PDB file of C-alpha atoms in Angstrom:
ATOM      1  CA  MET L 372      12.708 -10.176   0.559  1.00  0.00           C
ATOM      2  CA  GLY L 373      13.088 -13.257  -2.002  1.00  0.00           C
ATOM      3  CA  PHE L 374      11.361 -11.338  -4.860  1.00  0.00           C
ATOM      4  CA  ALA L 375      13.561  -7.842  -4.237  1.00  0.00           C
ATOM      5  CA  GLN L 376      16.565 -10.297  -4.411  1.00  0.00           C
ATOM      6  CA  VAL L 377      15.225 -11.882  -7.735  1.00  0.00           C
ATOM      7  CA  TYR L 378      15.196  -8.671  -9.415  1.00  0.00           C
ATOM      8  CA  THR L 379      18.628  -7.482  -8.584  1.00  0.00           C
ATOM      9  CA  TRP L 380      19.522 -10.851 -10.491  1.00  0.00           C
ATOM     10  CA  THR L 381      17.155 -10.716 -13.574  1.00  0.00           C
ATOM     11  CA  LYS L 382      16.115  -6.685 -13.472  1.00  0.00           C
ATOM     12  CA  ASP L 383      12.568  -8.281 -14.923  1.00  0.00           C
ATOM     13  CA  THR L 384      10.384  -5.559 -13.123  1.00  0.00           C
ATOM     14  CA  LYS L 385       7.231  -8.503 -12.375  1.00  0.00           C
ATOM     15  CA  TYR L 386       9.583  -9.458  -9.439  1.00  0.00           C
ATOM     16  CA  LEU L 387      10.002  -6.101  -8.318  1.00  0.00           C
ATOM     17  CA  LYS L 388       6.198  -5.429  -8.759  1.00  0.00           C
ATOM     18  CA  THR L 389       5.785  -8.591  -6.674  1.00  0.00           C
ATOM     19  CA  ALA L 390       7.847  -7.368  -4.066  1.00  0.00           C
ATOM     20  CA  ILE L 391       6.511  -4.375  -3.602  1.00  0.00           C
ATOM     21  CA  LYS L 392       2.950  -5.853  -3.236  1.00  0.00           C
ATOM     22  CA  CYS L 393       4.336  -8.317  -0.881  1.00  0.00           C
ATOM     23  CA  ALA L 394       5.778  -5.419   1.346  1.00  0.00           C
ATOM     24  CA  GLU L 395       2.795  -3.466   1.289  1.00  0.00           C
ATOM     25  CA  TYR L 396       0.684  -6.302   2.507  1.00  0.00           C
ATOM     26  CA  PHE L 397       3.060  -6.931   5.232  1.00  0.00           C
ATOM     27  CA  LEU L 398       3.087  -3.314   6.147  1.00  0.00           C
ATOM     28  CA  ARG L 399      -0.590  -3.369   6.109  1.00  0.00           C
ATOM     29  CA  ARG L 400      -0.788  -5.973   8.595  1.00  0.00           C
ATOM     30  CA  CYS L 401       1.708  -4.482  10.911  1.00  0.00           C
ATOM     31  CA  LYS L 402      -0.254  -1.502  10.925  1.00  0.00           C
ATOM     32  CA  GLU L 403      -3.061  -3.281  12.250  1.00  0.00           C
ATOM     33  CA  GLY L 404      -1.362  -3.043  15.524  1.00  0.00           C
ATOM     34  CA  GLU L 405      -0.721   0.980  15.743  1.00  0.00           C
ATOM     35  CA  GLY L 406      -2.471   2.078  19.122  1.00  0.00           C
ATOM     36  CA  LYS L 407      -3.086  -1.283  20.057  1.00  0.00           C
ATOM     37  CA  TRP L 408       0.734  -2.215  21.291  1.00  0.00           C
ATOM     38  CA  HIS L 409       3.912  -0.722  21.354  1.00  0.00           C
ATOM     39  CA  HIS L 410       6.670  -1.174  18.198  1.00  0.00           C
ATOM     40  CA  PRO L 411       3.827  -1.882  15.647  1.00  0.00           C
ATOM     41  CA  LEU L 412       6.652  -2.483  12.924  1.00  0.00           C
ATOM     42  CA  VAL L 413       7.988  -5.335  14.831  1.00  0.00           C
ATOM     43  CA  PRO L 414       5.413  -7.792  13.430  1.00  0.00           C
ATOM     44  CA  LEU L 415       3.550 -10.501  15.059  1.00  0.00           C
ATOM     45  CA  TRP L 416       4.898 -14.131  15.245  1.00  0.00           C
ATOM     46  CA  ASP L 417       1.932 -14.822  12.982  1.00  0.00           C
ATOM     47  CA  PHE L 418      -0.604 -11.967  11.916  1.00  0.00           C
ATOM     48  CA  ASP L 419      -3.630 -14.437  12.200  1.00  0.00           C
ATOM     49  CA  ALA L 420      -2.791 -16.357  15.380  1.00  0.00           C
ATOM     50  CA  PRO L 421      -4.924 -15.607  18.525  1.00  0.00           C
ATOM     51  CA  LEU L 422      -3.234 -13.225  20.531  1.00  0.00           C
ATOM     52  CA  ASP L 423      -2.095 -14.887  24.407  1.00  0.00           C
ATOM     53  CA  ASP L 424      -1.912 -11.623  25.431  1.00  0.00           C
ATOM     54  CA  PRO L 425      -3.239  -8.606  23.591  1.00  0.00           C
ATOM     55  CA  ASP L 426      -1.207  -5.987  25.442  1.00  0.00           C
ATOM     56  CA  GLU L 427       2.124  -7.925  24.769  1.00  0.00           C
ATOM     57  CA  PRO L 428       1.602  -9.748  21.864  1.00  0.00           C
ATOM     58  CA  LEU L 429       4.291 -12.402  20.408  1.00  0.00           C
ATOM     59  CA  ARG L 430       6.717 -11.130  17.925  1.00  0.00           C
ATOM     60  CA  ASP L 431       9.365 -12.027  15.544  1.00  0.00           C
ATOM     61  CA  VAL L 432      12.422  -9.767  15.019  1.00  0.00           C
ATOM     62  CA  SER L 433      13.739 -12.211  12.548  1.00  0.00           C
ATOM     63  CA  ALA L 434      10.774 -11.444  10.651  1.00  0.00           C
ATOM     64  CA  ALA L 435      11.443  -7.707  11.160  1.00  0.00           C
ATOM     65  CA  MET L 436      15.113  -7.758  10.049  1.00  0.00           C
ATOM     66  CA  ALA L 437      14.297  -9.905   6.727  1.00  0.00           C
ATOM     67  CA  THR L 438      11.430  -7.524   5.931  1.00  0.00           C
ATOM     68  CA  ALA L 439      13.907  -4.221   6.652  1.00  0.00           C
ATOM     69  CA  ASN L 440      16.473  -6.023   4.209  1.00  0.00           C
ATOM     70  CA  GLY L 441      13.379  -6.209   1.369  1.00  0.00           C
ATOM     71  CA  LEU L 442      12.844  -2.735   1.953  1.00  0.00           C
ATOM     72  CA  LEU L 443      16.068  -1.562   1.340  1.00  0.00           C
ATOM     73  CA  SER L 444      16.400  -3.914  -1.699  1.00  0.00           C
ATOM     74  CA  ILE L 445      13.347  -2.466  -3.136  1.00  0.00           C
ATOM     75  CA  HIS L 446      14.447   1.003  -2.460  1.00  0.00           C
ATOM     76  CA  LEU L 447      18.017   0.751  -3.910  1.00  0.00           C
ATOM     77  CA  SER L 448      16.381  -1.179  -7.139  1.00  0.00           C
ATOM     78  CA  LEU L 449      13.983   1.757  -7.398  1.00  0.00           C
ATOM     79  CA  GLN L 450      16.907   4.061  -7.317  1.00  0.00           C
ATOM     80  CA  SER L 451      18.181   2.627 -10.388  1.00  0.00           C
ATOM     81  CA  LEU L 452      15.067   3.200 -12.501  1.00  0.00           C
ATOM     82  CA  PRO L 453      14.064   5.952 -14.612  1.00  0.00           C
ATOM     83  CA  THR L 454      11.621   8.213 -12.539  1.00  0.00           C
ATOM     84  CA  SER L 455       8.612   7.767 -14.817  1.00  0.00           C
ATOM     85  CA  GLU L 456       8.848   3.983 -14.240  1.00  0.00           C
ATOM     86  CA  VAL L 457       9.149   4.265 -10.761  1.00  0.00           C
ATOM     87  CA  SER L 458       6.052   6.355 -10.814  1.00  0.00           C
ATOM     88  CA  GLN L 459       4.024   3.219 -12.295  1.00  0.00           C
ATOM     89  CA  LEU L 460       5.069   1.463  -9.353  1.00  0.00           C
ATOM     90  CA  ILE L 461       4.565   3.027  -6.272  1.00  0.00           C
ATOM     91  CA  GLY L 462       2.949   6.149  -4.930  1.00  0.00           C
ATOM     92  CA  PRO L 463       4.881   9.513  -4.269  1.00  0.00           C
ATOM     93  CA  ALA L 464       4.228   9.147  -0.378  1.00  0.00           C
ATOM     94  CA  THR L 465       6.090   5.401  -0.369  1.00  0.00           C
ATOM     95  CA  ASP L 466       9.625   5.632   1.059  1.00  0.00           C
ATOM     96  CA  PHE L 467      10.785   1.939   1.718  1.00  0.00           C
ATOM     97  CA  LEU L 468      13.824   3.309   3.203  1.00  0.00           C
ATOM     98  CA  ASP L 469      12.566   5.470   5.749  1.00  0.00           C
ATOM     99  CA  ILE L 470      10.049   2.438   6.492  1.00  0.00           C
ATOM    100  CA  ALA L 471      13.139   0.086   6.918  1.00  0.00           C
ATOM    101  CA  LEU L 472      14.882   2.021   8.852  1.00  0.00           C
ATOM    102  CA  GLN L 473      11.697   2.700  11.161  1.00  0.00           C
ATOM    103  CA  ILE L 474      11.396  -0.995  11.020  1.00  0.00           C
ATOM    104  CA  VAL L 475      14.994  -1.480  12.672  1.00  0.00           C
ATOM    105  CA  SER L 476      14.889   1.227  15.358  1.00  0.00           C
ATOM    106  CA  GLN L 477      11.647  -0.208  16.337  1.00  0.00           C
ATOM    107  CA  THR L 478      13.225  -3.670  16.565  1.00  0.00           C
ATOM    108  CA  LEU L 479      16.459  -2.051  18.255  1.00  0.00           C
ATOM    109  CA  ASP L 480      14.397  -0.207  20.806  1.00  0.00           C
ATOM    110  CA  MET L 481      12.221  -3.315  21.566  1.00  0.00           C
ATOM    111  CA  SER L 482      15.052  -6.151  21.229  1.00  0.00           C
ATOM    112  CA  TYR L 483      18.205  -5.240  21.402  1.00  0.00           C
ATOM    113  CA  ASP L 484      20.098  -7.596  24.439  1.00  0.00           C
ATOM    114  CA  CYS L 485      22.110  -5.079  26.685  1.00  0.00           C
ATOM    115  CA  ASN L 486      22.996  -7.693  28.656  1.00  0.00           C
ATOM    116  CA  LEU L 487      26.823  -7.508  26.957  1.00  0.00           C
ATOM    117  CA  ALA L 488      29.881  -9.621  27.592  1.00  0.00           C
ATOM    118  CA  SER L 489      32.446  -7.811  29.256  1.00  0.00           C
ATOM    119  CA  PHE L 490      36.165  -7.935  30.459  1.00  0.00           C
ATOM    120  CA  GLU L 491      36.574  -7.837  34.091  1.00  0.00           C
ATOM    121  CA  ALA L 492      39.396  -5.721  35.442  1.00  0.00           C
ATOM    122  CA  PRO L 493      42.554  -7.787  36.504  1.00  0.00           C
ATOM    123  CA  GLY L 494      43.205  -5.933  40.074  1.00  0.00           C
ATOM    124  CA  LYS L 495      45.886  -3.575  40.889  1.00  0.00           C
ATOM    125  CA  GLY L 496      49.474  -4.445  40.653  1.00  0.00           C
ATOM    126  CA  LEU L 497      49.358  -5.236  36.988  1.00  0.00           C
ATOM    127  CA  MET L 498      50.528  -1.967  35.389  1.00  0.00           C
ATOM    128  CA  ASN L 499      52.571  -1.744  32.210  1.00  0.00           C
ATOM    129  CA  GLY L 500      53.471  -5.271  32.038  1.00  0.00           C
ATOM    130  CA  ALA L 501      54.421  -5.676  35.742  1.00  0.00           C
ATOM    131  CA  GLY L 502      53.132  -9.140  36.692  1.00  0.00           C
ATOM    132  CA  MET L 503      50.802 -11.377  35.377  1.00  0.00           C
ATOM    133  CA  ALA L 504      47.163 -12.241  35.848  1.00  0.00           C
ATOM    134  CA  GLU L 505      44.273 -13.876  33.853  1.00  0.00           C
ATOM    135  CA  ILE L 506      42.060 -11.171  32.407  1.00  0.00           C
ATOM    136  CA  LYS L 507      38.257 -12.801  33.181  1.00  0.00           C
ATOM    137  CA  VAL L 508      35.375 -12.519  30.951  1.00  0.00           C
ATOM    138  CA  LYS L 509      32.204 -11.872  32.398  1.00  0.00           C
ATOM    139  CA  GLU L 510      29.713 -13.256  30.015  1.00  0.00           C
ATOM    140  CA  SER L 511      26.329 -12.441  28.619  1.00  0.00           C
ATOM    141  CA  GLY L 512      23.425 -14.168  30.037  1.00  0.00           C
ATOM    142  CA  PHE L 513      21.862 -14.372  26.476  1.00  0.00           C
ATOM    143  CA  ASP L 514      23.336 -15.834  22.891  1.00  0.00           C
ATOM    144  CA  ALA L 515      22.076 -13.063  20.658  1.00  0.00           C
ATOM    145  CA  ILE L 516      22.425  -9.560  19.641  1.00  0.00           C
ATOM    146  CA  LEU L 517      18.450  -9.369  19.277  1.00  0.00           C
ATOM    147  CA  ARG L 518      15.787 -11.059  21.389  1.00  0.00           C
ATOM    148  CA  ASN L 519      12.150 -11.863  20.947  1.00  0.00           C
ATOM    149  CA  SER L 520      12.521 -14.160  17.741  1.00  0.00           C
ATOM    150  CA  THR L 521       9.690 -16.870  17.780  1.00  0.00           C
ATOM    151  CA  THR L 522      10.317 -20.090  16.016  1.00  0.00           C
ATOM    152  CA  ASN L 523       7.209 -22.020  16.682  1.00  0.00           C
ATOM    153  CA  TRP L 524       4.289 -21.329  18.831  1.00  0.00           C
ATOM    154  CA  ASN L 525       1.684 -23.411  17.319  1.00  0.00           C
ATOM    155  CA  PRO L 526      -0.667 -24.900  20.061  1.00  0.00           C
ATOM    156  CA  ASP L 527       0.037 -28.626  18.539  1.00  0.00           C
ATOM    157  CA  ALA L 528       3.415 -27.967  18.077  1.00  0.00           C
ATOM    158  CA  HIS L 529       5.845 -30.812  19.311  1.00  0.00           C
ATOM    159  CA  GLN L 530       8.267 -28.226  20.635  1.00  0.00           C
ATOM    160  CA  LYS L 531       7.238 -24.269  21.269  1.00  0.00           C
ATOM    161  CA  TYR L 532       9.974 -22.151  20.875  1.00  0.00           C
ATOM    162  CA  LYS L 533       9.387 -18.196  21.597  1.00  0.00           C
ATOM    163  CA  ASP L 534      11.015 -14.983  22.814  1.00  0.00           C
ATOM    164  CA  HIS L 535      14.855 -16.532  21.886  1.00  0.00           C
ATOM    165  CA  GLY L 536      17.803 -15.223  19.781  1.00  0.00           C
ATOM    166  CA  LEU L 537      17.834 -16.378  16.170  1.00  0.00           C
ATOM    167  CA  VAL L 538      20.888 -16.569  14.192  1.00  0.00           C
ATOM    168  CA  TYR L 539      18.892 -14.795  11.218  1.00  0.00           C
ATOM    169  CA  ALA L 540      17.767 -12.149  12.931  1.00  0.00           C
ATOM    170  CA  ASP L 541      21.191 -11.215  13.868  1.00  0.00           C
ATOM    171  CA  TYR L 542      22.233 -11.830  10.523  1.00  0.00           C
ATOM    172  CA  TYR L 543      19.607  -9.612   8.940  1.00  0.00           C
ATOM    173  CA  LEU L 544      20.498  -7.117  11.411  1.00  0.00           C
ATOM    174  CA  LEU L 545      24.162  -7.259  10.303  1.00  0.00           C
ATOM    175  CA  GLU L 546      23.464  -7.359   6.813  1.00  0.00           C
ATOM    176  CA  PHE L 547      21.187  -4.316   6.743  1.00  0.00           C
ATOM    177  CA  GLY L 548      24.057  -2.213   8.331  1.00  0.00           C
ATOM    178  CA  ASN L 549      26.355  -3.373   5.512  1.00  0.00           C
ATOM    179  CA  LYS L 550      23.895  -2.925   2.700  1.00  0.00           C
ATOM    180  CA  LEU L 551      23.264   0.638   3.915  1.00  0.00           C
ATOM    181  CA  LEU L 552      27.596   1.116   4.094  1.00  0.00           C
ATOM    182  CA  ARG L 553      27.594  -0.781   0.345  1.00  0.00           C
ATOM    183  CA  ALA L 554      25.175   1.813  -0.931  1.00  0.00           C
ATOM    184  CA  GLY L 555      27.026   4.690   0.648  1.00  0.00           C
ATOM    185  CA  LEU L 556      23.955   5.751   2.688  1.00  0.00           C
ATOM    186  CA  LEU L 557      26.388   5.852   5.925  1.00  0.00           C
TER     187      LEU L 557
END
């Protein structure tokens, strides 16, 4: 995402080219999971780490959400260039917007926390302002929008931390939606 962002600031295509190459590498690594595990566009927490469970490998949705944002930035940048320049940067079959949407879709399907907080009805006899009651909140059992972030699962780590919520994942999910709105795509 960084190189795509720098391109938006500088308009120097070397940054856009680098962003595209990084995206292609990342997506090539994600495709290694096709047919091996569900939601292959939700990346492994470390592409090269040994898999504790090959059928259910450890993931990192914060990486998925940051990548989706980067791909959307690449898409928007390419939209502002002449077609002749775009064709020199990417092949005709590459659709970074579609891939970004697929990543978000797979991430939400796999990791959206459905254990939502809610209000508990106060009971009978409190209609239309008659009486007083405390409205109670049934809290969520989870502290984030998305599950399945992994901060560190290295074997020699002082503290291992996997399958948790992470503010970066939630931030980039919300930022993705905001970018779509700002671009007029929603």
